[in-house]
Amino acid sequence: MTDSPFVEVESLYFSRGEMEIFRGVDLVIPRGRITAIMGPSGTGKTTLLKMIGGQLVPDSGRVSIAGQDVHALSRKALFVLRRRMGMLFQSGALFSDLDVFENVAFPLRVHTDLPEAMIRDVVLMKLQAVGLRGARELMPSELSGGMARRVALARAIALDPELILYDEPFAGQDPISMGVLVQLIKRLNEALGLTAVVVSHDIKETLSIADYVYVIADGQVMAHGTPASLDADLDPRVSQFMHGEPDGPVPFHYPAMDFHADILGIGGPR
Amino acid sequence: MKRSKTMELGVGLFMLAGILGLVFLGLRVSGMSLALPSETFRLEANFASIGGLKPRARVTMAGVTVGRVEAIELDTEWYDARVVMELDAELEGVLPEDSTAAILTAGLLGEQYVGLSMGGAPETLADGDSVRDTQSALVLEELIQQFVTSMAKE
Amino acid sequence: MIERIRHLGRRGCELLEALGRAGIFLGQSAVGVPSREGLYLWVRQMHFVGVMSLAIVLVSGLFIGMVIALQGYTILVDFGAEQALGQMVALSLLRELGPVVSALLFAGRAGSALTAEIGLMKATEQLTSMEMIGVDPLRRVVAPRLWAGFVALPLLTIGFSVVGVWGGQLVGVEWLGVFEGSYWGNMQASVAFIDDVGNGLIKSLVFALVVTWIAVFQGYDLIPTSEGISRATTRTVVYSSLAVLGLDFVLTALMFGGLS
């Protein structure tokens, strides 16, 4: 039932300039669940989300959402498909020239012909869900980071999407707003049956809500499983990441020549 | 979306001002008249030399502007200059056939224009007719040359 | 040596690629049927690029008209031709200074602001999130700005010339004592609506398109960092100014060059 795949990523390859970002990534994101994609920073987690959203095109491989190949769609069909998705950006990405109310109303106004009164009801309902009904008249510049992210969440769910993509929802938040966001994501998933993809490197928070976790490193899926099974994973790389150890198989140092030789200036250009 | 009335008003005024400015440029600066372009008729005149006459130069009669030079071209039959003029329609059928056209200069170095003067013949000029009696532009160098040669003779 | 040539070749390819991107960008954003909503967005941008630039353009126009009158008078009076002052002021404003100077001011005032605004929207992921909501930012963000610039600059140019002519009469007639009748009379005798006012407007329309195009493209295409935004803003002003001056020569040669 709810375990049928909603998003499927098959052997994805992508490189930016000389840098290979993905070297054959396969993911299955089941319908109605919260799937977390984790990994050290700089491994292209956000890039992966952008590919699922169809904003970036992979060098090869396939991304399909509800059976449709995202990158084979025409621009128009892609925009139609995107109405079924919501995306929460790291910065919130609220439209700076519109106030909170208008930001949440934006998707409704462009995609529906609802009368003004109904739009108002829907917007207030969504704002109520994120606890910011009272902030409707503020401008985005007047919001704190956590509030901006919650408004953005209200906007992302304004059209009742089937899939919602969270890009680093917890990054840079104080413990309280972090807790609020964790709870919101969980509640939205339970109440609306949303399929959620959470990209994050905040291990504790992410594991507490995820049903299934993929760990990406070096352009490949390094491990996947339920939070409990990953926690017990014996692979040293996985356990280094899961337990936040500073050095291990994923090195602390950026690749460089031998420190001793470098300091003494032997054989190096500078 | 909330609309700002003052902003809409501002933009409206801005566009209105632009259009009014264009009207100002038309009427006051380039001297067009609001009346429909008045009826005109064409006359031609051949000059041995037009000096510095340019298209759009004035055509006057007794100092009053009655039309403009429309085109200047070389008449390949006689190898002189054919000047086409547009004149006010009220002069059509009024100018006698032996009227003269002269190229005159406003001031010593000013712009050149065509001056018409009335003849006395009973027949009149109609649209497309040609003024036969013409007087070419005075070219300063030629004048000086004439002056010098006549001085030399004395 | 070969390395240098290769470098040149690469720069050439990059330039062509950027031009191609800019062309596609213009095509995708400028074409399309505007909606009611689009009209309102356009009005907002008209306010932003047009009304807000009005003050600087008008004040500059006034001073430039006054300066031409002052300079022109000292030259013309030597030939005893100071009656031709009106003609000189009007022709230089309508044909040359009006379109060019307003376009340069517009690039500095509105163009750089457009680049920075769109760039900031890109850097804060507003454009991406708009795309994810299923709204094309080219249509929603870029198109209204492009069209607003295209309409606003010619209007500003008209204002510039009108105020300039008036400033010229202020100095020439009120101060230096040129006879008012000959100021306006000579002007009217020598200015042709189609040839002078019309060609000036065509110039201004071309400049409007180019300046706005450069501004919005630089904003849309920049690297979304604070350094990228400041660089792109500078590029907008530099490229637009160069484009305006270069195109001005080409257009002048086409319009007035062959005039006997």
XYZ file of C-alpha atoms in Angstrom:
684
model
C 0.000 0.000 0.000
C 2.017 2.982 1.152
C 5.259 1.267 0.280
C 4.922 1.569 -3.492
C 7.784 3.650 -4.848
C 6.957 7.272 -5.587
C 10.341 8.570 -6.680
C 12.867 6.335 -8.340
C 16.423 7.347 -9.128
C 18.355 4.963 -11.332
C 22.112 4.949 -11.969
C 22.504 8.691 -11.862
C 25.747 10.185 -13.164
C 26.562 13.871 -12.895
C 29.705 15.902 -12.992
C 30.359 19.565 -12.680
C 33.447 20.534 -14.608
C 36.181 18.118 -13.661
C 34.417 17.064 -10.488
C 32.339 13.938 -10.479
C 29.453 14.461 -8.123
C 27.445 11.311 -8.707
C 28.806 8.045 -9.948
C 25.801 5.820 -10.207
C 23.285 6.668 -7.536
C 20.198 4.492 -7.102
C 17.420 5.462 -4.735
C 13.839 4.449 -4.174
C 11.612 6.757 -2.208
C 8.446 5.049 -1.012
C 5.107 6.787 -1.050
C 3.838 8.266 2.189
C 7.093 7.898 4.100
C 9.827 10.200 5.253
C 13.050 9.299 3.496
C 16.245 10.959 4.602
C 19.256 11.496 2.383
C 22.326 12.106 4.467
C 25.979 12.509 3.950
C 28.891 14.788 4.657
C 28.584 18.294 3.280
C 29.742 18.747 -0.267
C 28.526 15.375 -1.444
C 25.820 16.822 -3.655
C 22.749 16.219 -1.553
C 21.186 19.486 -2.652
C 22.184 18.703 -6.226
C 20.268 15.469 -5.945
C 17.160 17.332 -4.779
C 17.480 19.728 -7.698
C 17.589 16.744 -10.028
C 14.479 15.281 -8.502
C 12.836 18.674 -8.991
C 13.994 18.720 -12.580
C 16.129 21.836 -12.262
C 19.345 20.095 -13.089
C 19.725 17.476 -15.763
C 21.982 14.489 -15.026
C 24.652 13.377 -17.457
C 23.010 9.996 -17.553
C 20.533 8.028 -15.521
C 16.860 8.423 -14.854
C 14.692 10.136 -12.266
C 11.042 9.250 -12.301
C 8.275 10.601 -10.155
C 5.002 8.705 -10.072
C 6.128 6.855 -13.183
C 7.019 9.975 -15.200
C 10.604 10.468 -16.329
C 11.320 13.964 -15.015
C 14.004 14.848 -17.518
C 12.114 13.592 -20.546
C 9.173 15.903 -19.880
C 8.573 19.079 -21.838
C 9.030 22.326 -19.942
C 5.283 22.678 -19.672
C 4.667 19.142 -18.446
C 7.481 19.577 -15.943
C 5.796 22.675 -14.546
C 2.552 20.723 -14.249
C 4.372 17.948 -12.421
C 5.972 20.467 -10.088
C 2.556 21.527 -8.871
C 2.438 18.135 -7.180
C 5.695 18.848 -5.382
C 6.666 21.286 -2.720
C 10.197 22.226 -1.904
C 11.545 23.843 1.206
C 14.776 25.688 0.565
C 17.632 26.082 2.945
C 17.207 29.850 3.035
C 13.431 29.740 2.943
C 13.512 31.602 -0.380
C 10.484 33.717 0.439
C 9.667 36.332 -2.170
C 11.104 39.459 -0.645
C 8.620 41.822 -2.272
C 5.542 40.045 -0.858
C 4.424 39.792 2.755
C 3.914 36.501 4.574
C 0.267 36.170 3.569
C 0.989 36.845 -0.099
C 3.915 34.450 -0.073
C 1.704 31.611 1.050
C -1.072 32.723 -1.298
C 1.297 32.859 -4.270
C 0.983 29.238 -5.448
C -2.793 29.397 -4.972
C -3.107 32.539 -7.023
C -1.041 31.305 -9.917
C -2.406 27.790 -10.095
C -6.020 28.051 -9.035
C -8.987 30.280 -9.738
C -10.206 30.218 -6.162
C -12.171 33.236 -4.998
C -10.371 35.637 -2.691
C -12.281 34.490 0.411
C -11.319 30.878 -0.160
C -7.673 31.789 -0.737
C -7.750 33.638 2.564
C -9.137 30.578 4.337
C -6.557 28.254 2.860
C -3.676 30.620 3.611
C -4.764 31.107 7.207
C -5.164 27.367 7.596
C -1.647 26.719 6.355
C -0.215 29.508 8.480
C -2.067 28.100 11.470
C -0.458 24.731 10.788
C 3.009 26.263 11.115
C 1.930 28.473 14.004
C 2.429 31.802 12.265
C -1.120 32.956 11.605
C -0.365 36.062 13.624
C 2.629 36.974 11.478
C 0.726 37.221 8.239
C 1.374 40.895 7.714
C 5.108 40.814 8.272
C 7.559 41.135 5.413
C 10.141 38.361 4.952
C 12.918 40.721 6.044
C 11.209 41.017 9.434
C 11.210 37.278 10.119
C 13.817 35.269 11.963
C 15.449 32.399 10.113
C 13.276 29.794 11.771
C 10.085 31.728 11.125
C 11.057 32.258 7.481
C 11.545 28.531 7.108
C 8.144 27.840 8.631
C 6.466 30.340 6.319
C 8.252 28.677 3.433
C 6.900 25.359 4.659
C 3.388 26.788 4.707
C 3.921 27.978 1.161
C 5.299 24.606 0.075
C 2.165 22.828 1.324
C -0.282 25.462 0.076
C -1.300 23.376 -2.920
C -1.389 20.139 -0.900
C 1.462 18.481 -2.782
C 2.060 14.745 -2.794
C 5.795 15.073 -2.465
C 7.750 17.536 -0.434
C 11.485 18.030 -0.626
C 13.266 19.479 2.379
C 16.681 20.958 1.732
C 18.615 21.122 5.007
C 15.574 22.047 7.083
C 17.512 22.075 10.336
C 20.708 23.800 9.301
C 21.546 26.847 11.359
C 18.508 26.704 13.626
C 18.396 27.182 17.340
C 17.293 24.113 19.341
C 13.740 25.373 19.768
C 13.000 26.080 16.118
C 14.781 22.867 15.268
C 12.361 21.009 17.525
C 9.430 22.866 16.003
C 10.510 21.967 12.476
C 11.092 18.322 13.347
C 7.628 18.146 14.790
C 6.081 19.922 11.820
C 7.669 17.632 9.285
C 6.559 14.595 11.242
C 3.028 15.898 11.695
C 2.593 16.890 8.063
C 3.672 13.450 7.011
C 1.296 11.746 9.386
C -1.684 14.011 8.914
C -1.543 14.480 5.158
C 0.220 11.296 4.123
C 2.860 13.326 2.321
C 5.869 11.660 0.803
C 8.846 13.506 2.189
C 12.489 13.635 1.259
C 14.720 15.233 3.866
C 18.240 16.168 2.909
C 20.263 16.859 6.001
C 23.403 16.238 7.939
C 21.828 16.812 11.329
C 21.908 13.195 12.343
C 19.934 13.156 15.556
C 16.964 15.166 14.306
C 16.827 13.431 10.974
C 17.004 9.947 12.401
C 14.224 10.732 14.843
C 11.707 11.292 12.049
C 12.982 9.311 9.074
C 11.470 5.994 8.105
C 14.331 5.131 5.823
C 17.794 6.604 5.358
C 20.242 6.763 2.474
C 23.809 7.795 3.198
C 25.638 9.280 0.240
C 29.378 9.699 0.044
C 31.883 9.798 -2.800
C 29.135 10.039 -5.376
C 27.520 6.781 -4.422
C 25.020 5.414 -1.969
C 27.271 4.226 0.811
C 24.611 2.662 2.964
C 20.881 2.562 3.327
C 18.435 1.131 5.777
C 16.168 2.045 8.629
C 17.631 4.404 11.258
C 18.041 1.537 13.681
C 19.892 -0.691 11.249
C 22.242 2.111 10.202
C 23.001 2.972 13.774
C 24.202 -0.559 14.251
C 26.062 -0.665 10.935
C 29.595 -1.865 11.366
C 31.041 -0.303 8.221
C 33.606 2.130 9.617
C 32.666 4.920 7.199
C 29.014 4.656 8.097
C 29.639 4.531 11.778
C 32.030 7.490 11.539
C 29.308 9.573 9.976
C 26.482 8.304 12.137
C 28.385 8.948 15.311
C 30.033 12.134 14.227
C 33.645 11.174 14.740
C 36.016 13.853 13.449
C 38.536 11.621 11.750
C 38.300 8.175 10.283
C 37.895 6.716 6.853
C 36.447 10.063 5.770
C 39.593 12.098 6.351
C 39.709 15.294 8.332
C 42.276 16.741 5.937
C 41.668 17.917 2.447
C 43.969 15.853 0.211
C 47.443 17.379 0.442
C 51.068 16.406 0.332
C 52.847 15.231 3.397
C 52.678 17.927 6.079
C 56.284 17.549 7.101
C 57.514 17.888 3.533
C 55.167 20.837 2.904
C 56.370 22.784 5.936
C 59.974 22.301 4.971
C 59.176 23.420 1.443
C 60.539 20.256 -0.146
C 59.348 19.638 -3.659
C 56.311 21.896 -3.437
C 55.605 24.907 -5.644
C 55.002 27.245 -2.696
C -2.314 40.782 -4.833
C -2.562 44.050 -3.019
C -2.431 46.972 -5.348
C -1.053 50.340 -4.538
C -3.283 53.057 -5.925
C -0.646 55.750 -5.580
C 1.836 53.690 -7.546
C -0.633 53.097 -10.341
C -1.419 56.793 -10.351
C 2.286 57.623 -10.484
C 2.876 55.353 -13.448
C -0.195 56.730 -15.189
C 0.994 60.290 -14.713
C 4.462 59.323 -15.890
C 3.112 57.885 -19.133
C 0.782 60.821 -19.625
C 3.665 63.235 -19.120
C 5.692 61.318 -21.684
C 2.924 61.590 -24.254
C 2.454 65.293 -23.506
C 6.206 65.739 -23.880
C 6.040 64.131 -27.302
C 3.212 66.486 -28.259
C 5.349 69.399 -27.067
C 8.253 68.198 -29.187
C 5.929 67.922 -32.141
C 4.176 71.278 -31.824
C 6.582 73.606 -30.146
C 9.963 72.232 -31.163
C 9.393 70.904 -34.662
C 6.617 73.374 -35.396
C 3.964 71.038 -36.705
C 0.486 72.434 -36.755
C -2.382 70.554 -35.231
C -4.469 71.045 -38.347
C -4.423 68.191 -40.783
C -1.600 68.460 -43.273
C -3.052 71.075 -45.542
C -3.756 70.336 -49.165
C -0.758 70.857 -51.357
C 0.157 70.755 -55.005
C 3.469 70.222 -56.724
C 5.498 72.488 -58.921
C 8.809 71.783 -60.521
C 11.567 74.190 -61.419
C 14.875 73.606 -63.159
C 17.899 75.543 -61.978
C 21.348 75.684 -63.553
C 22.775 75.499 -60.056
C 21.079 75.122 -56.719
C 24.066 76.146 -54.627
C 23.450 74.816 -51.146
C 19.688 74.300 -51.325
C 18.534 71.284 -49.341
C 15.342 69.248 -49.253
C 12.812 70.620 -46.752
C 14.036 74.165 -47.391
C 11.356 76.850 -47.319
C 9.575 78.141 -50.400
C 8.485 81.737 -49.890
C 6.515 84.336 -51.660
C 7.016 87.938 -50.624
C 8.816 86.542 -47.597
C 5.879 84.403 -46.493
C 6.452 80.673 -46.334
C 4.086 79.000 -48.777
C 5.623 75.557 -49.061
C 8.677 73.358 -48.855
C 11.210 71.815 -51.167
C 10.232 68.181 -51.506
C 13.025 66.722 -53.597
C 16.086 67.768 -55.545
C 17.364 65.632 -58.348
C 19.600 65.852 -61.366
C 17.653 66.230 -64.602
C 19.563 63.898 -66.916
C 18.049 65.492 -70.029
C 19.472 68.942 -69.490
C 22.000 68.182 -66.798
C 20.658 70.767 -64.460
C 18.888 70.471 -61.113
C 15.185 69.745 -60.890
C 13.633 70.976 -57.687
C 10.229 69.626 -56.711
C 8.223 71.901 -54.401
C 5.065 71.332 -52.429
C 2.984 74.481 -52.243
C -0.198 75.382 -50.416
C -3.237 74.391 -52.407
C -4.644 77.899 -52.250
C -1.964 78.916 -54.774
C -3.027 76.243 -57.260
C -4.332 77.834 -60.404
C -3.446 81.305 -59.124
C 0.241 81.644 -59.962
C 0.728 82.984 -63.469
C 2.624 80.836 -65.922
C 5.549 83.246 -66.152
C 6.165 83.426 -62.411
C 9.818 83.183 -61.458
C 11.591 81.009 -58.910
C 14.900 82.119 -57.454
C 17.224 80.527 -54.966
C 17.933 83.104 -52.290
C 20.072 83.190 -49.228
C 18.946 84.274 -45.811
C 21.616 86.708 -44.750
C 25.153 86.456 -46.044
C 25.866 82.935 -44.866
C 22.410 81.738 -43.891
C 20.416 78.882 -45.282
C 19.144 78.947 -48.833
C 15.511 78.942 -49.807
C 13.343 79.326 -52.875
C 11.627 82.632 -53.498
C 8.693 82.792 -55.891
C 7.551 85.999 -57.521
C 4.392 86.653 -59.498
C 4.401 87.040 -63.239
C 1.672 88.631 -65.327
C 0.551 86.018 -67.854
C -3.110 85.037 -68.006
C -2.405 81.288 -67.958
C -1.745 79.789 -64.528
C 0.366 76.957 -63.141
C -1.370 73.740 -62.049
C -0.239 70.621 -60.214
C 2.866 69.078 -61.792
C 3.654 72.108 -63.976
C 7.097 73.523 -64.263
C 8.280 77.039 -63.521
C 10.322 78.024 -66.565
C 11.778 81.313 -65.480
C 14.334 80.509 -62.813
C 17.279 82.205 -61.268
C 20.101 80.078 -59.914
C 21.733 80.393 -56.595
C 24.388 83.005 -56.213
C 27.629 81.217 -55.637
C 30.043 83.394 -53.753
C 33.126 82.197 -55.630
C 31.543 82.962 -59.004
C 30.554 86.425 -57.819
C 34.082 87.162 -56.718
C 35.457 85.830 -59.984
C 33.132 88.071 -62.005
C 34.111 91.010 -59.875
C 37.801 90.331 -60.369
C 37.529 89.892 -64.152
C 35.491 93.062 -64.550
C 38.028 94.947 -62.488
C 40.806 93.572 -64.657
C 39.099 94.822 -67.825
C 38.866 98.375 -66.641
C 52.272 31.337 -28.490
C 49.986 28.436 -29.270
C 48.765 28.661 -25.701
C 47.830 32.319 -26.279
C 45.903 31.514 -29.438
C 44.156 28.689 -27.673
C 43.258 31.080 -24.872
C 41.888 33.562 -27.392
C 39.878 30.810 -29.019
C 38.423 29.765 -25.710
C 37.449 33.335 -24.861
C 35.819 33.624 -28.273
C 33.799 30.468 -27.674
C 32.768 31.665 -24.222
C 31.660 34.998 -25.661
C 29.616 33.308 -28.370
C 28.084 30.977 -25.821
C 27.116 33.876 -23.564
C 25.609 35.725 -26.518
C 23.639 32.633 -27.424
C 22.384 32.234 -23.880
C 21.412 35.900 -23.783
C 19.557 35.554 -27.064
C 17.581 32.517 -25.956
C 16.920 34.270 -22.675
C 15.510 37.314 -24.464
C 13.358 35.169 -26.714
C 11.937 33.130 -23.860
C 11.123 36.080 -21.659
C 9.929 38.724 -24.094
C 7.526 36.625 -26.123
C 4.140 35.678 -24.778
C 0.694 36.959 -24.097
C 0.540 39.142 -21.003
C -2.130 38.353 -18.457
C -3.960 40.776 -16.179
C -1.538 39.817 -13.469
C 1.354 40.424 -15.839
C 0.038 43.878 -16.576
C 0.056 44.705 -12.892
C 3.601 43.406 -12.503
C 4.550 45.583 -15.442
C 3.017 48.652 -13.786
C 5.044 47.941 -10.668
C 8.240 47.748 -12.652
C 7.305 50.888 -14.580
C 7.176 52.598 -11.235
C 10.491 51.108 -10.227
C 12.489 51.789 -13.392
C 10.551 54.708 -14.828
C 9.062 56.942 -12.189
C 11.996 56.446 -9.854
C 14.479 57.468 -12.561
C 12.465 60.524 -13.548
C 14.110 62.949 -11.150
C 17.710 62.245 -12.143
C 16.876 62.261 -15.847
C 14.958 65.534 -15.716
C 17.546 67.348 -13.625
C 20.319 66.163 -15.947
C 18.281 67.221 -18.963
C 17.803 70.688 -17.535
C 21.492 71.195 -16.896
C 22.556 69.759 -20.227
C 20.129 72.020 -22.080
C 21.467 74.993 -20.152
C 25.081 74.068 -20.869
C 24.482 73.600 -24.592
C 22.837 77.009 -24.715
C 25.757 78.612 -22.913
C 28.447 76.894 -24.972
C 26.505 77.276 -28.201
C 25.943 80.966 -27.617
C 29.652 81.734 -27.201
C 30.422 79.926 -30.456
C 27.482 81.228 -32.469
C 27.873 84.818 -31.358
C 31.255 84.941 -33.116
C 29.481 84.330 -36.406
C 26.667 86.641 -35.515
C 24.405 83.626 -35.715
C 23.055 83.536 -32.172
C 19.503 83.327 -33.539
C 20.373 79.748 -34.480
C 20.744 78.862 -30.801
C 17.334 77.218 -30.586
C 18.117 75.080 -33.574
C 21.415 74.015 -32.082
C 19.967 73.180 -28.678
C 17.002 71.270 -30.085
C 18.908 69.283 -32.684
C 21.720 68.230 -30.396
C 19.231 67.213 -27.715
C 16.801 65.376 -29.951
C 19.277 63.571 -32.146
C 22.117 62.848 -29.809
C 22.233 63.893 -26.208
C 18.651 63.064 -25.247
C 18.752 59.392 -26.263
C 22.370 58.798 -25.281
C 22.566 60.593 -21.953
C 19.215 59.292 -20.740
C 20.261 55.765 -21.711
C 23.515 56.135 -19.777
C 21.720 57.525 -16.753
C 19.116 54.792 -17.049
C 21.821 52.129 -17.128
C 23.346 53.564 -13.991
C 20.137 54.161 -12.107
C 17.673 51.475 -13.202
C 19.891 48.946 -14.988
C 22.201 48.338 -12.073
C 19.232 48.136 -9.708
C 17.556 45.550 -11.943
C 20.699 43.438 -12.033
C 21.157 43.608 -8.286
C 17.497 42.853 -7.613
C 17.307 39.831 -9.881
C 20.725 38.700 -8.701
C 19.608 38.867 -5.102
C 16.481 36.904 -5.950
C 18.708 34.295 -7.535
C 21.146 34.217 -4.621
C 18.352 33.777 -2.095
C 16.895 30.943 -4.208
C 13.714 32.907 -4.906
C 13.981 32.168 -8.614
C 14.538 28.460 -7.993
C 11.674 28.255 -5.562
C 9.449 30.045 -8.049
C 10.376 27.420 -10.589
C 9.569 24.696 -8.089
C 6.166 26.236 -7.489
C 5.667 25.810 -11.190
C 5.970 29.444 -12.235
C 8.465 30.389 -14.896
C 10.650 33.162 -13.472
C 11.410 34.344 -16.997
C 7.773 35.193 -17.418
C 7.063 36.321 -13.895
C 10.234 38.188 -12.949
C 12.134 38.982 -16.109
C 9.440 39.774 -18.666
C 7.740 42.625 -16.731
C 11.107 44.244 -16.085
C 12.170 43.909 -19.693
C 8.990 45.483 -21.000
C 8.960 48.185 -18.374
C 12.475 49.236 -19.331
C 11.575 49.145 -22.993
C 8.681 51.545 -22.476
C 10.147 53.690 -19.713
C 13.393 54.790 -21.357
C 11.819 56.388 -24.449
C 9.429 58.266 -22.157
C 12.356 59.417 -20.041
C 14.181 60.488 -23.191
C 11.231 62.620 -24.241
C 11.222 64.210 -20.814
C 14.957 64.827 -21.022
C 14.673 66.602 -24.370
C 11.669 68.686 -23.345
C 13.328 69.883 -20.160
C 16.588 70.442 -22.048
C 14.913 72.650 -24.655
C 13.292 74.578 -21.874
C 16.614 74.892 -20.010
C 18.198 76.155 -23.229
C 15.590 78.852 -23.550
C 16.086 79.749 -19.896
C 19.769 80.461 -20.474
C 19.623 81.614 -24.080
C 16.561 83.826 -23.948
C 16.148 84.874 -20.337
C 19.802 85.267 -19.485
C 21.846 85.850 -22.661
C 19.127 87.813 -24.379
C 18.595 85.877 -27.609
C 15.320 87.069 -29.132
C 12.643 84.607 -28.063
C 10.966 84.554 -31.451
C 14.131 83.549 -33.244
C 14.939 80.928 -30.592
C 11.697 79.083 -31.215
C 11.322 80.101 -34.845
C 14.696 78.823 -35.958
C 14.101 75.678 -33.966
C 10.780 75.044 -35.617
C 12.163 75.767 -39.062
C 14.991 73.295 -38.739
C 13.558 70.466 -36.634
C 11.566 67.899 -38.557
C 9.282 65.698 -36.532
C 9.942 62.432 -38.318
C 13.628 62.946 -39.049
C 14.718 64.388 -35.741
C 12.177 63.566 -33.052
C 11.296 60.246 -34.688
C 14.848 59.085 -35.240
C 15.763 60.133 -31.725
C 12.926 57.979 -30.429
C 14.018 55.024 -32.519
C 17.502 55.366 -31.053
C 16.012 55.514 -27.620
C 13.918 52.383 -28.211
C 17.005 50.495 -29.352
C 18.965 51.685 -26.322
C 16.058 50.777 -24.037
C 15.987 47.235 -25.343
C 19.735 46.789 -25.134
C 20.233 48.330 -21.699
C 17.330 46.474 -20.096
C 18.305 43.265 -21.783
C 21.879 43.514 -20.516
C 20.656 44.407 -17.027
C 18.186 41.560 -16.594
C 20.442 39.028 -18.273
C 23.391 39.945 -16.091
C 21.142 39.561 -13.064
C 19.761 36.238 -14.193
C 23.076 34.789 -15.305
C 25.304 35.862 -12.430
C 27.068 33.680 -9.920
C 24.792 33.813 -6.875
C 27.198 35.164 -4.310
C 27.621 38.668 -2.976
C 30.767 39.045 -5.033
C 28.970 37.787 -8.107
C 26.215 40.343 -7.634
C 28.576 43.258 -7.275
C 30.532 42.169 -10.334
C 27.416 41.717 -12.401
C 26.158 45.155 -11.389
C 29.401 46.708 -12.553
C 29.259 44.709 -15.757
C 25.737 45.948 -16.425
C 26.824 49.569 -16.262
C 30.008 49.031 -18.270
C 28.470 46.870 -20.984
C 25.363 49.020 -21.334
C 27.380 52.204 -21.594
C 29.662 50.728 -24.233
C 26.737 49.239 -26.122
C 24.843 52.534 -26.058
C 27.780 54.572 -27.330
C 28.721 52.030 -29.980
C 25.177 51.583 -31.216
C 24.719 55.330 -31.199
C 27.473 55.674 -33.754
C 25.997 52.948 -35.940
C 22.487 54.358 -35.727
C 23.657 57.916 -36.346
C 25.565 56.773 -39.400
C 22.467 54.973 -40.673
C 20.037 57.795 -39.930
C 21.918 61.004 -40.511
C 25.144 59.868 -42.161
C 23.898 59.727 -45.712
C 21.917 62.944 -45.448
C 23.062 65.399 -48.096
